[in-house]
Structure formats: C-alpha cells, structure tokens
Coordinates of C-alpha atoms in Angstrom, one line a residue:
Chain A
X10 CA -18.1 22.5 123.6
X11 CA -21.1 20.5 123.3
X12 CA -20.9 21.7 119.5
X13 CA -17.7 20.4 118.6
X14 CA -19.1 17.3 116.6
X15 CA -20.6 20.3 114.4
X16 CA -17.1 21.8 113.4
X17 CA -16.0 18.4 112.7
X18 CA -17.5 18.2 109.5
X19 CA -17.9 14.4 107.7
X20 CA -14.8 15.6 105.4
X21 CA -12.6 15.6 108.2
X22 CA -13.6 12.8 110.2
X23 CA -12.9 10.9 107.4
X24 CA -9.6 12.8 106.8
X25 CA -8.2 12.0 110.3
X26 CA -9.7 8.4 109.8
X27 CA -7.6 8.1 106.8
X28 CA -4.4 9.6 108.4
X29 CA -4.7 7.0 111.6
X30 CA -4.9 3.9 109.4
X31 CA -8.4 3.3 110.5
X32 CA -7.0 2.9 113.9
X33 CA -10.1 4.7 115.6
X34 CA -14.1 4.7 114.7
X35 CA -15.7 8.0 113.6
X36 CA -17.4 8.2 116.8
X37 CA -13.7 7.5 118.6
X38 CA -12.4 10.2 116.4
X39 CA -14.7 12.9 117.4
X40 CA -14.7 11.9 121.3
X41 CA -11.0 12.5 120.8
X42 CA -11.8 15.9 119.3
X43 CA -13.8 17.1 122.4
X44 CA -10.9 15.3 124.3
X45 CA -8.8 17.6 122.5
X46 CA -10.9 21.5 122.6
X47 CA -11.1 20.6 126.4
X48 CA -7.3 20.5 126.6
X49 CA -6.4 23.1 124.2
X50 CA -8.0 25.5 125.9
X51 CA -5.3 28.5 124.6
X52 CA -7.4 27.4 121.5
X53 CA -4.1 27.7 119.3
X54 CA -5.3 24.4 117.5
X55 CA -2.6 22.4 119.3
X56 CA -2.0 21.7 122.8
X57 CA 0.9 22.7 124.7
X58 CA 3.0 21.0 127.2
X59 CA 1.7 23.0 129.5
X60 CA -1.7 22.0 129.1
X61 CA -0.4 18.4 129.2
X62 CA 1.1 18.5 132.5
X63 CA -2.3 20.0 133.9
X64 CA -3.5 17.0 133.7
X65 CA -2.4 15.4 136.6
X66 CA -2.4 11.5 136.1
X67 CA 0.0 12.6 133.3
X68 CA 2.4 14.9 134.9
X69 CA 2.7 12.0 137.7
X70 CA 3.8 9.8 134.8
X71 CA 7.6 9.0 134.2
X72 CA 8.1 9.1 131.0
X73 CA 6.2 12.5 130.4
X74 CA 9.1 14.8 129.6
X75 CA 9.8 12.3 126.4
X76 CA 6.1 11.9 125.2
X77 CA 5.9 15.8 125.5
X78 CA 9.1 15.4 123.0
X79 CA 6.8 13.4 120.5
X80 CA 3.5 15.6 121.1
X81 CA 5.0 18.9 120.8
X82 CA 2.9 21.4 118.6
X83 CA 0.7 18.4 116.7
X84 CA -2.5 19.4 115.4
X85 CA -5.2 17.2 115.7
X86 CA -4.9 14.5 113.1
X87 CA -1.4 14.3 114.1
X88 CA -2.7 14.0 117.8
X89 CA -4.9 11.0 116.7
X90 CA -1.7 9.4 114.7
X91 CA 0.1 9.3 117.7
X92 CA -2.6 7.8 120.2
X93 CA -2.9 5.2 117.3
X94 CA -0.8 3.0 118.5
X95 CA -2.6 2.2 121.6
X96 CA -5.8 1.5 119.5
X97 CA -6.7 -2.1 119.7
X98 CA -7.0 -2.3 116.3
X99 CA -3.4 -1.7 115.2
X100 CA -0.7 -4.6 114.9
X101 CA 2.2 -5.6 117.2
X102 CA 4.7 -4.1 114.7
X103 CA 3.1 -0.8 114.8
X104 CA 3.4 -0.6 118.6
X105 CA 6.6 -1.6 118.9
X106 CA 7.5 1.1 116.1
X107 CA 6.5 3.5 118.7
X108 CA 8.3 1.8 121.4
X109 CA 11.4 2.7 119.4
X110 CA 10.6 6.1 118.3
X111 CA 10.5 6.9 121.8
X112 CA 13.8 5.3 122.7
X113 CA 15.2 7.0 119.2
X114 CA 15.5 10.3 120.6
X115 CA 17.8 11.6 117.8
X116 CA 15.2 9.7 114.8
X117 CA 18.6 8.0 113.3
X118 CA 16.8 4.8 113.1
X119 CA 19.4 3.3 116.0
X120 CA 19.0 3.2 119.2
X121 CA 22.1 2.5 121.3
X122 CA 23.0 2.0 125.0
X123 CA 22.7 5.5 126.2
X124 CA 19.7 5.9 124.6
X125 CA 18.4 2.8 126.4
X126 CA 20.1 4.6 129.7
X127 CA 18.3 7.4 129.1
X128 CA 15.1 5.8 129.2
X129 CA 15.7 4.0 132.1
X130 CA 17.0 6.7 133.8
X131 CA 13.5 8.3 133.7
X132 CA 12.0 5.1 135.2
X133 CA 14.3 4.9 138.0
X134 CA 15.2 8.4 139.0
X135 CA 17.7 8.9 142.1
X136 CA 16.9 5.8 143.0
X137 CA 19.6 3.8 142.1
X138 CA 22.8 5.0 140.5
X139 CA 24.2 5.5 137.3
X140 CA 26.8 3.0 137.7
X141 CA 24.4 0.2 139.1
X142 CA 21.9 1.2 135.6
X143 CA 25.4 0.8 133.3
X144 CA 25.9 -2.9 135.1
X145 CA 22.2 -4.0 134.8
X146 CA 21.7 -3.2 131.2
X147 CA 25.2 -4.2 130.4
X148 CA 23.8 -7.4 131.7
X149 CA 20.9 -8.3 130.2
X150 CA 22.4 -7.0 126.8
X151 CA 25.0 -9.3 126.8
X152 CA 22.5 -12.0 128.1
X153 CA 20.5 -11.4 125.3
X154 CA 23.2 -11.7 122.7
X155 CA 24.5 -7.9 122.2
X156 CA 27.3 -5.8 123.8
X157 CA 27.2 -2.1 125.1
X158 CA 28.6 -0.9 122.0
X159 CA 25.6 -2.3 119.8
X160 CA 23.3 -0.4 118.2
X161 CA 19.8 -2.0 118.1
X162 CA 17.4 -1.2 115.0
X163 CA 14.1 -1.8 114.7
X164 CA 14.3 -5.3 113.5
X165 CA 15.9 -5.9 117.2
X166 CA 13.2 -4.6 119.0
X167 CA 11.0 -7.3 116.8
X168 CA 12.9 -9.5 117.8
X169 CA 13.0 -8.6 121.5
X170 CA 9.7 -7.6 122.1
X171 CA 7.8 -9.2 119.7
X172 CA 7.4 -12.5 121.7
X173 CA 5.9 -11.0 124.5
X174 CA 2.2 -10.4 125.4
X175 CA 2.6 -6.9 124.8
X176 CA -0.6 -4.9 126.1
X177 CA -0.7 -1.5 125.0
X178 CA -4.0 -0.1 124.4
X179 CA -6.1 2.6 125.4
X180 CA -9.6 3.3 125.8
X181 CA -11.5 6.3 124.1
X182 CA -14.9 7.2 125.9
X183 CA -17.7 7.5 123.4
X184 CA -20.6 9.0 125.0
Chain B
X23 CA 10.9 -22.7 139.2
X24 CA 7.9 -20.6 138.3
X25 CA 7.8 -18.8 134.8
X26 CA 7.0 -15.9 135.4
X27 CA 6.9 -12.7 133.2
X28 CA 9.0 -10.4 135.2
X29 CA 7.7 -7.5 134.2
X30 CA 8.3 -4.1 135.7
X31 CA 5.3 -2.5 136.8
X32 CA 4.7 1.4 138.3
X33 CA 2.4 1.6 141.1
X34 CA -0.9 1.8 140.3
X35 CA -3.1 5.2 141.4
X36 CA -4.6 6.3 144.4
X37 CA -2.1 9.0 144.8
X38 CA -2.3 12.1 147.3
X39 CA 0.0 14.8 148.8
X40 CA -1.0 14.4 151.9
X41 CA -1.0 10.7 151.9
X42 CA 2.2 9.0 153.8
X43 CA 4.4 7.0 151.0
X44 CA 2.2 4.2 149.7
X45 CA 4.0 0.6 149.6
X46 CA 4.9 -0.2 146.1
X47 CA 3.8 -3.4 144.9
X48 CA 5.9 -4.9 142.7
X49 CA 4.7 -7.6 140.4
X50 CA 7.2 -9.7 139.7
X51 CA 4.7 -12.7 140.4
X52 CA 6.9 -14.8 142.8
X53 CA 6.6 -16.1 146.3
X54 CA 9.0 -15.6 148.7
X55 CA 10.4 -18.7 149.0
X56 CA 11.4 -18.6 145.2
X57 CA 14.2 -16.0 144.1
X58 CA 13.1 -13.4 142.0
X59 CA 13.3 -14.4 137.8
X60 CA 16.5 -12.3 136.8
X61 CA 15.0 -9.5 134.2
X62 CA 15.7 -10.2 131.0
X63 CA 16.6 -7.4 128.2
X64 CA 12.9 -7.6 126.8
X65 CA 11.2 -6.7 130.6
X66 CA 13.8 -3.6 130.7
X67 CA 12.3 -2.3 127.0
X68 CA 8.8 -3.2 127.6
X69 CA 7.8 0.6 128.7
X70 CA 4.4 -0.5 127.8
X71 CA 2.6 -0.3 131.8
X72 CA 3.8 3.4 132.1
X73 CA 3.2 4.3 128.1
X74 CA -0.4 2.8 128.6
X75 CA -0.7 5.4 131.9
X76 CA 0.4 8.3 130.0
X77 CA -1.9 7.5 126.7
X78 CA -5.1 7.1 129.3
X79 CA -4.2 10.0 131.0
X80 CA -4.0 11.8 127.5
X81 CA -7.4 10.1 126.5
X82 CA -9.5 10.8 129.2
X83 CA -8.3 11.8 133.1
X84 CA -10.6 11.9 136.0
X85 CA -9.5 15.3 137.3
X86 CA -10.6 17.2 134.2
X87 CA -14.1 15.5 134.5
X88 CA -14.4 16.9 137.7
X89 CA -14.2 20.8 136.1
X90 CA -16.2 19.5 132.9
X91 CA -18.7 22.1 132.7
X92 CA -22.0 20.8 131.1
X93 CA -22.6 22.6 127.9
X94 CA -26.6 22.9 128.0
X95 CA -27.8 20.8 125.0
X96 CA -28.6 22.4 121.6
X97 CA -31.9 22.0 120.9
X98 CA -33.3 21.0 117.7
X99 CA -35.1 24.0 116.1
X100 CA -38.0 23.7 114.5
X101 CA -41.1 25.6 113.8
X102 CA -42.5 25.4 116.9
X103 CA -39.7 24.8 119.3
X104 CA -37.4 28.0 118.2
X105 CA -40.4 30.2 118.9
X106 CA -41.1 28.8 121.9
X107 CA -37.3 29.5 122.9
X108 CA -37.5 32.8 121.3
X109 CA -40.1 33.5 124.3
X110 CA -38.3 31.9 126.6
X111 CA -35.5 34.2 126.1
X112 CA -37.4 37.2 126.2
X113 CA -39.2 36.4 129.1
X114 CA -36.1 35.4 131.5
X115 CA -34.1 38.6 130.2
X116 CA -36.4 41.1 129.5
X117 CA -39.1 40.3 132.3
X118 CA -37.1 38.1 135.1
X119 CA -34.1 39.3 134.9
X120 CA -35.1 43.3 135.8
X121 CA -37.5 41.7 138.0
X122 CA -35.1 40.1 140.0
X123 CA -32.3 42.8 140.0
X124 CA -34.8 45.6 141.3
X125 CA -35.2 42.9 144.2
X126 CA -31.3 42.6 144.4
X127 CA -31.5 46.2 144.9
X128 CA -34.2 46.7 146.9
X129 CA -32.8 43.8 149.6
X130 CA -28.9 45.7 149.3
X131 CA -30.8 48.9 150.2
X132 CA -32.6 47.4 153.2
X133 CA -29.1 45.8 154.0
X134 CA -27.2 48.0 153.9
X135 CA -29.4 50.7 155.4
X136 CA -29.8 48.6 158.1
X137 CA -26.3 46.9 158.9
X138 CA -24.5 50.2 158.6
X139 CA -26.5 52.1 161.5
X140 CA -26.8 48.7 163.5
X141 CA -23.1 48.3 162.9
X142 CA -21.6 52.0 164.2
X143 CA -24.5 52.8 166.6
X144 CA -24.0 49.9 168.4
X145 CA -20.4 49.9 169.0
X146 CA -20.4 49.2 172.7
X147 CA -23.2 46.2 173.1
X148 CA -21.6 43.4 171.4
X149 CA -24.0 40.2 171.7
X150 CA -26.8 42.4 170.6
X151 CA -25.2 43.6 167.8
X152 CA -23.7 40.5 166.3
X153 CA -27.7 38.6 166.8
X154 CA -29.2 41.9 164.5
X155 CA -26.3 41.2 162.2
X156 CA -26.6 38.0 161.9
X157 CA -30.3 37.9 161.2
X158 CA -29.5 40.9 158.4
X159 CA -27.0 38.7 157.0
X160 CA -29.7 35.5 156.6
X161 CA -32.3 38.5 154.9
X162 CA -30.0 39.2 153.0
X163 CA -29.1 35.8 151.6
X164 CA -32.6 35.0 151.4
X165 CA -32.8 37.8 149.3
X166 CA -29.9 37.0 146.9
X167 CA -31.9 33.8 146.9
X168 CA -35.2 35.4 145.6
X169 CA -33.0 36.7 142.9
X170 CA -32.5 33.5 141.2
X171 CA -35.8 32.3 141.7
X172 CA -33.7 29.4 144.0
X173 CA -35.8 26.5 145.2
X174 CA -34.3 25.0 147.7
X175 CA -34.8 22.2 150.2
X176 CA -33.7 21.4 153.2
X177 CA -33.7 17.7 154.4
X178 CA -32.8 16.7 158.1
X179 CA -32.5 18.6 161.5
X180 CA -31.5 22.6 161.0
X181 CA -28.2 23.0 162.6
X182 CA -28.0 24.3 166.3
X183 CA -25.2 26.6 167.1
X184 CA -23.5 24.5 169.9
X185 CA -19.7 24.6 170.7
X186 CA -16.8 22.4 169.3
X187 CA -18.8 21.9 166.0
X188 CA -17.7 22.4 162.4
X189 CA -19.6 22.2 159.1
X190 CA -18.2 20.7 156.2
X191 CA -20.0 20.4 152.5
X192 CA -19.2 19.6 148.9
X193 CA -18.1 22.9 147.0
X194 CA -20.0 23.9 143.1
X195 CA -20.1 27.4 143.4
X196 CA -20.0 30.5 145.7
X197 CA -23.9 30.5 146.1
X198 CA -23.0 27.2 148.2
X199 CA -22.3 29.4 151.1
X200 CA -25.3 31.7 150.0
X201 CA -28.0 29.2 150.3
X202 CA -26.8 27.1 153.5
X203 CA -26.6 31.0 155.0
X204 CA -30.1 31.8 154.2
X205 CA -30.6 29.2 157.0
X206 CA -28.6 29.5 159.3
X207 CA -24.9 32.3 160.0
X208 CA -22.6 30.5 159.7
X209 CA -18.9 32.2 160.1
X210 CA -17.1 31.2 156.9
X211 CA -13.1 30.5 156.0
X212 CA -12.4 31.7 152.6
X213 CA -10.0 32.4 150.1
X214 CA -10.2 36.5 149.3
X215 CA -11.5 37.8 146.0
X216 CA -10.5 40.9 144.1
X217 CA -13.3 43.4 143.2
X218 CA -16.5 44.0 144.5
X219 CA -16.7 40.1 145.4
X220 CA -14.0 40.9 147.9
X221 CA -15.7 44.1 149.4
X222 CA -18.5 42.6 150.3
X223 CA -16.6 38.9 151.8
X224 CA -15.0 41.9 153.7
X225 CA -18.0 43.8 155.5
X226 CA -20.5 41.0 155.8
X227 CA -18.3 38.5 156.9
X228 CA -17.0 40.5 159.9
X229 CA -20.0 40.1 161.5
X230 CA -20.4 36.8 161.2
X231 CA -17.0 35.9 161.5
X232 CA -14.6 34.9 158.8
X233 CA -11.6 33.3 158.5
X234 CA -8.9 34.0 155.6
X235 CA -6.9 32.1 153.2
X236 CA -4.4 31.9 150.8
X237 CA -4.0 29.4 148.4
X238 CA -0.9 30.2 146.4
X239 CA 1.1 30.8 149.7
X240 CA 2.3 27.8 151.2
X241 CA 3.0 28.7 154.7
X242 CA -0.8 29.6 155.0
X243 CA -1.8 26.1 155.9
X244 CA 0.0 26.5 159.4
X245 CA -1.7 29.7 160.4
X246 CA -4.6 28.6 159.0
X247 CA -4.7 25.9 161.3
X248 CA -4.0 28.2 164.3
X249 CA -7.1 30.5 163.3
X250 CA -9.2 27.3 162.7
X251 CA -8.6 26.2 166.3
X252 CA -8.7 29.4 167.9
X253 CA -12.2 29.8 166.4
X254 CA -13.7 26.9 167.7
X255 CA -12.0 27.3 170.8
X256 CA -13.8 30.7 171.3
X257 CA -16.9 31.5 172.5
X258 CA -20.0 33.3 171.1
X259 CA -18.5 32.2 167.8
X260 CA -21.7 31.3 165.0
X261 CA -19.6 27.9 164.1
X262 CA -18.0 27.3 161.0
X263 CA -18.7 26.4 157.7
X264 CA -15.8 24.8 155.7
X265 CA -15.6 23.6 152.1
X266 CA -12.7 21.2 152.5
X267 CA -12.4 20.9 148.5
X268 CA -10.7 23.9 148.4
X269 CA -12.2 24.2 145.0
X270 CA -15.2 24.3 143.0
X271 CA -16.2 21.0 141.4
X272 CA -19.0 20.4 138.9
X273 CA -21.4 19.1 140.9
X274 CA -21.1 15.4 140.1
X275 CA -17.6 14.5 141.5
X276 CA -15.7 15.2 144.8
X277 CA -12.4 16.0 144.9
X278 CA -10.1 15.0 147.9
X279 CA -11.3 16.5 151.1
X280 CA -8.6 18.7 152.8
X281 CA -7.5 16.9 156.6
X282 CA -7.5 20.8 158.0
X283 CA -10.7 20.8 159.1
X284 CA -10.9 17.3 160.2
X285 CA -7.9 17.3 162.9
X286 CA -9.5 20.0 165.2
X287 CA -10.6 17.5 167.6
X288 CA -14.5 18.4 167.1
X289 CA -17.5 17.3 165.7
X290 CA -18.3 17.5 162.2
X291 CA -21.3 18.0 160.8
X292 CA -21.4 17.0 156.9
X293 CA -23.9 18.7 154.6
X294 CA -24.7 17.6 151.3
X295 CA -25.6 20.2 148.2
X296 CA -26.9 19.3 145.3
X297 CA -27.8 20.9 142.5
X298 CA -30.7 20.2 139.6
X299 CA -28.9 20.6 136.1
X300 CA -32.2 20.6 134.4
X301 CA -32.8 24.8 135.3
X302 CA -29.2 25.9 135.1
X303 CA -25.9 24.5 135.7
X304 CA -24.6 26.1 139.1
X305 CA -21.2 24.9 139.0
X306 CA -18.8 28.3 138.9
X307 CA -16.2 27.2 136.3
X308 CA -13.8 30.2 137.6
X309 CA -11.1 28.9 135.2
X310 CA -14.1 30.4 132.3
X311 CA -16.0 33.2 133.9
X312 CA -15.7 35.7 136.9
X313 CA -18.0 35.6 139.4
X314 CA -20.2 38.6 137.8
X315 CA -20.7 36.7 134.9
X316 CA -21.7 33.5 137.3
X317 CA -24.3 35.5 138.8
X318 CA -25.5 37.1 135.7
X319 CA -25.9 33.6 134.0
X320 CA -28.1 32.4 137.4
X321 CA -30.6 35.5 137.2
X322 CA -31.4 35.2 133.5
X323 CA -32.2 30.9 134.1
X324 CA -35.3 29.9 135.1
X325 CA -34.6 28.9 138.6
X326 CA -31.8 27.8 140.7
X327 CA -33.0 24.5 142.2
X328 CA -31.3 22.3 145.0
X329 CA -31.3 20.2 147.7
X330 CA -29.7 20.4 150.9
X331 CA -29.1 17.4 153.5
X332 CA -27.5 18.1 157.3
X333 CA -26.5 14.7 157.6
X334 CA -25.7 13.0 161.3
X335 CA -22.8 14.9 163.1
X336 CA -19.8 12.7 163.1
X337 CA -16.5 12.7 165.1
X338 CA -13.1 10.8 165.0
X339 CA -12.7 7.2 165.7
X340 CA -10.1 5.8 167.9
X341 CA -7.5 4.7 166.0
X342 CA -8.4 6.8 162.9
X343 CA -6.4 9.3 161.4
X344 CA -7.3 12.5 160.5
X345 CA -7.6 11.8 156.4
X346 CA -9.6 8.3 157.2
X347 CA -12.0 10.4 159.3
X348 CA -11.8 13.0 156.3
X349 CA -12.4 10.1 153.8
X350 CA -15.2 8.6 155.6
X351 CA -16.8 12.2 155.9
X352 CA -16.8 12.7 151.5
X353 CA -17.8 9.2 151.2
X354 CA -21.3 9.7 153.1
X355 CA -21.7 13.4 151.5
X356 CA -21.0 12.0 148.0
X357 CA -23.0 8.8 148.6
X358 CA -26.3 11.4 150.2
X359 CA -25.8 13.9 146.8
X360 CA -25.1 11.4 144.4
X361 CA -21.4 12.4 143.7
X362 CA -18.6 10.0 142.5
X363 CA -15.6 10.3 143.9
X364 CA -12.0 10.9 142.6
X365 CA -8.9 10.7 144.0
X366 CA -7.4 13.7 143.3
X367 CA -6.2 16.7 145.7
X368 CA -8.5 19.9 144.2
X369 CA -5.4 22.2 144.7
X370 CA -4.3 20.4 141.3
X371 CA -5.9 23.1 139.7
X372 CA -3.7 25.4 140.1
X373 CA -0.3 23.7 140.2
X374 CA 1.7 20.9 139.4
X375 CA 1.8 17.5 141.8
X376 CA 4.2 17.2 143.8
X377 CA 7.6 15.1 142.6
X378 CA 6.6 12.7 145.3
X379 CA 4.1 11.5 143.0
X380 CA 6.0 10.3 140.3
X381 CA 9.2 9.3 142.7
X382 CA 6.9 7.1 143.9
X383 CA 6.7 4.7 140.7
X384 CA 10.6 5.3 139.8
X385 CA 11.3 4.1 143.4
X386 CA 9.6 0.6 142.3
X387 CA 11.4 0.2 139.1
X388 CA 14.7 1.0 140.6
X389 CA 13.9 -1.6 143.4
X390 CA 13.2 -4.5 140.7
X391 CA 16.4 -3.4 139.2
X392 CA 18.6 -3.7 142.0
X393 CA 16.8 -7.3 142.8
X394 CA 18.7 -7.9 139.4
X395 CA 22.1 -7.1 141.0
X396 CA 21.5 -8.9 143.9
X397 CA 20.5 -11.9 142.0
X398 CA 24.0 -11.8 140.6
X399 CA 25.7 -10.9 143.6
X400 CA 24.5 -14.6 144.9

C-alpha cells in the first residue's frame, strides 16, 4: 500500500481534482486514496457498507445508516465529491446542499416533516417518543414561520441555516 | 438572558463496552440558574456535530491505525543500490533462510526427541517432569529464536515464579509469547488456532500450562474467569502470561486492555515489547497473512530485533476499580515502549460495537429535546 501514490498517476489526480471543485490539494487527494485501498480491502474499487461499519468511530455514529445511503457503491472520485463538502475550502451553500441531500431521502428536491422526523428519529432513538418528536418539530416549525404540512426547499434551508456559524469540516492527514 | 447557540451536541469519544454509561454533557451553554434557550428550528437541522464525526471517522479513524501494517519503503534503484539489494535477497533466502530452517529442524528434533520420552517415561514423578519440560520448552524457544536471527534485550529484574502473580504485555505478534518464553515458562491463556499452529499450542502448552479461549463465544468470558482464578489459586503453577489486548496491534498503539486479568486480586507484573521496524516489521497482520506466512516473512529478514522491559510489579489501589487499575497498567507499558494509546476495545476487530455506543449520543439529543417540552410546559 505504500505504492498507491504510483497507481495514481498525475492524470488522475488531476481528474478527481477537477471532479471535487478543487475542494482537496493533490497531496489531500492521494492521502484519501490510501485512506481509501486501506478500506476497500475486498479491492472491488468501491467500499462497501460493510467495510464502513468496521470502522468503529463510524458505526458508533447516528446518522450512519443514511450516509451509507449516499456512499453506497461510489468509486473513488465519487468518494472524494462527497467528502467535499467538509473541505474547508468549499462555500456555505455547498454544505448546506449536503445538509439537504441527506434530509432528501427520496432526491425530489423537498424535504417535508417526515423527512425531518426521520432524521431526528436517528438522533434520538427510543429515547423519547414519537409523539413528543411530532410536538417538538411541530413547534419550532411553526416558530419559525412554517406549518407541518410545508415542504421546505433548498432556498429554506439557506434561509435557516445560513445564519449560523456552521462548522463542518474535516481534516485529511498528509503524511 | 444569555445568547446562547443552543446547539445539540453528541457526546464526544472515549467510548468502551466495558465502561459504565458515561454522563452526557450537553452543551447548551447555560448556567443553572438560567432556563435553557428554547431550540429553535435551525439547532434541530444543524446535523453538522454528528456529520463532522462521521466524515472524520471516514477520513481517518484511530482503530484502523492501530492494524496499519507498515509497508517497508521502496527503495530508489539505481545502479548501485539495486545490485546491492539483489545480494541482499539472495543472501537472506538462499543462504539464511536454509541456514536457519536446518536449525528449526535440528532444535524440533532435539525437542521433540526429548519431550516425548521425558513426557511418557515419566508418568508418575510429576515436579520432576514439569522442571525438564519446562527447561525443553525455554530450548526450544531459544531455538525458534536463533531462527530469526532475534536480538533481544532484556531490561530490568528476570521474573521470579512466586504465587498470586500475573504477567501482562502489549500484543504484535505470536513470537510475543516466543521471546518472553525463551526466558522464562510461562503458562499461557490463548485463543486456539487451526492447523499445525494449534498442534503444537496443544502439546507444548500442556506442560507448561495453558489456558483456553474463545473469542467469538460470548459466554467464554465467565469461564474464563473461573479458569484464570483457579490457576493462580493453585500451586506449582509456572504463573501466567496474559496479553490483555486480546489482539495483535502494530506495534505503535495499544488497544484497550481487557479488566479480566486485572480483577484477580493479584499482583501484576507489566512487561513492555518492543519491536525495531528497521529489520522487519513483527506485527502479525492476521487479517493479511496466516501464521506460516508470518514466520516465513521473519526467517528470510535480516534479524528480528527487540526489547523487552519487566517493569515494577503493581497491584490494585484502594478505591480503584478494576479497568482504572487496568488503565493505569497500559499507560506505564505504552509510556516504557513508546506506544500511543487509543481508546478502542481490540475485540472491534472482529465485530460490530455494541448499540450502547451509539445510544449513548441519541440519549443526549433526545434529553435537549424534551428540555424543549418542558420549557413549554412552564
């Protein structure tokens, strides 16, 4: 595995660099490809969800099952696309695109209350009931100017979360 | 009133399966005296905290590093180096390596020729038996030893068979057990291999004593714990070495140590191994090559160098629990061997967490949650 950076020829750095938007160096994009031999290690050029819950710190980690959703069979420069958005280098709007094509589970470009229970039901688990989830985000919907029966678009979610200090980045280790 | 962000937050890591249920801390950055900030619709999208987990978990995790094995680094060829290798190829397969397998041979045969007699003939006088044994088992090491060309030193005071005492030590590879035997016999608890690996645990171990285990069956820890106490409980026993890993790690992590061999209610005695990655890399990656292959890789290196610390015997403090005392123990063999350490139980290898785990962070955003109802309710 040591060799990796040798099968990643210029070409494709600079392919994958490309497909990201720029989001990641060269030298982030090929620590990200040994990243991504050492988890693939069926070597079918994609990692399965298998190998993504061998990682512990991940399998631990709520919302899992959904990211698996979004990472199901990607290659690598559609690995590297994803991770984009936690790149430093890549704007609000781009984040909080991903924010909502994780609550978008059915990609119609609306994401409405159950969608938003769904979610939330991940967080919360058994922990508190369905009925006490309804009321909360019933709530804070209406607070925040919707009702249960809206359906919020992307534009929403600017609105919502743009104002926020949203922090949503990620290391890559470059050795 | 405060303005505070509200946010919901997962509790952080430091997570174990052994560990009670850690106290959630939830940041919703007020005092007491102040009522919580009511969430707000923005705090209940704002996945971000647990997004951010999962994508550094994707990026980089510090429970595969521990199983990283090092690649040895390619070396740039050039007229005078790739010859040079060239030799150095020859010389450690064709020269060392039948070398050191006649002496493999040549110490079995001695063994073997020796244990077997020594083991029937002697049937009836028992103490005598086990001390021939156990000196044939030290040869024998020493001779497995010889076949990898292994350096070894040993820092601090050899261990003395007294009662009530256990030895615990970090985990790389199977030789772990090889090169702390060539010192001293000690009786050993291990998990039972197939093939000719498991032959030989089987005969050699039973005269030094062995205790068995299995990982995949869950009821094991129980008797396990039964066998561990009856050992040390009985006498004429050579004391126990224990890797309380569970697993083989790289070399320059530790995993969680295991609280089995630390609630016995006798003195441990920590040892320290550490390899030298410069002659060959001894960790046993078993998730990439049988044992055969591991051996086969150590007699064709150059050497097989380490060092060995018996650090001071320790026992349990009042008031400490069993995993503190177990904590304590990794932190002084990791600090003497130059390990880092990682939170993680080694058993993660081969399965899943435990629900507890991630129950753990959806308990705390539940609870900030329900402060939302009962903000209401007021």
């Amino acid at each position: 595995m040591g060799n990796t950076s040798s099968m990643l020829t210029q070409y494709d750095i600079e392919e994958v660099q490309e497909h990201c938007k720029h989001a990641f160096s060269q030298q982030e994009i090929v620590s990200l490809y040994q990243r991504f031999c050492q988890l693939d290690r069926s070597g079918g050029g994609f990692i399965s969800a298998d190998e993504f819950l061998s990682v512990p710190e991940f399998a631990v980690n709520p919302l899992s099952q959904r990211l698996l959703r979004m990472l199901d069979g990607l290659n690598f420069k559609e690995f590297v696309a994803f991770l984009s958005a936690f790149s430093p280098h890549v704007s609000l709007q781009q984040k909080i695109e991903f924010i909502f094509k994780l609550y978008d589970s059915d990609s119609n470009g609306k994401v409405a209350f159950h969608d938003m229970l769904d979610v939330l039901r991940d967080l919360t688990g058994q922990f508190i009931s369905e009925q006490q989830r309804e009321q909360v985000l019933t709530e804070v919907l209406e607070e925040a100017g919707y009702t249960k029966d809206s359906m919020l678009v992307l534009s929403d979610f600017v609105k919502i979360l743009g104002s926020s200090d949203l922090k949503m980045e990620v290391e890559v280790p470059v050795d | 009133m405060a303005r505070t962000s509200g946010k919901l937050r997962s509790s952080s890591s430091g997570l174990f399966s052994d560990r009670p249920e850690v106290e959630d801390h939830l940041s919703l950055g007020c005092s007491v005296s102040e009522p919580p900030p009511k969430l707000q619709l923005r705090d209940l999208l704002d996945i971000t905290p647990s997004l951010t987990e999962a994508a550094g978990a994707i990026v980089d995790d510090s429970f595969t590093r521990c199983f990283k094995s090092n690649p040895p680094e390619p070396w740039n060829w050039n007229a005078y180096l790739f010859p040079l290798w060239c030799f150095g190829v020859v010389v450690r397969y064709l020269i060392l390596f039948p070398l050191r397998a006649t002496v493999l041979a040549i110490g079995w045969i001695v063994f073997l020729s020796s244990f077997i007699p020594v083991h029937f003939l002697l049937k009836g006088h028992g103490t005598l038996r086990k001390k021939i044994e156990r000196g044939l088992v030290e040869l024998m090491c020493s001779f497995f030893v010889a076949s990898w060309t292994g350096v070894i030193k040993y820092h601090g005071p050899r261990p003395s068979m007294r009662p009530k005492q256990v030895f615990v030590a970090n985990h790389t590879s199977m030789i772990d057990f090889i090169v702390l035997e060539q010192m001293t016999a000690f009786a050993l608890i291990m998990q039972k291999h197939p093939g000719w690996v498991g032959l030989v645990q089987r005969i050699i171990l039973e005269s030094v004593g062995g205790i068995w285990f299995n990982r995949s069956e869950a009821k094991d820890r129980e008797a396990v714990a039964k066998k561990l106490k009856d050992h040390i409980e009985g006498t004429g026993n050579n004391s126990l070495l224990i890797f309380p890993e569970g697993t083989c790690v790289n070399n320059n992590y530790t995993v969680m140590f295991k609280k089995g061999a630390f609630e016995l209610g006798c003195t441990v005695c920590p040892v320290a191994i550490k390899y030298n990655k410069i002659f060959v890399d001894a960790f046993w990656n078993s998730r990439k090559q049988s044992f055969t292959k591991h051996l086969l890789q150590l007699m064709t290196s150059w050497a097989v160098v380490c060092n060995v610390w018996y650090l001071e015997p320790q026992t349990i403090r009042p008031g400490e629990t069993p995993i503190e005392f177990a904590e304590r123990v990794r932190d002084a063999i990791s600090k003497r061997a130059g390990l880092k350490k990682v939170p993680w139980d080694g058993y993660l290898k081969y399965s899943r967490p435990s629900p507890k785990q991630m129950e753990e962070k959806q308990q705390s955003y539940a609870a900030a949650m329900l402060q939302t109802l009962e903000v209401d309710a007021k």
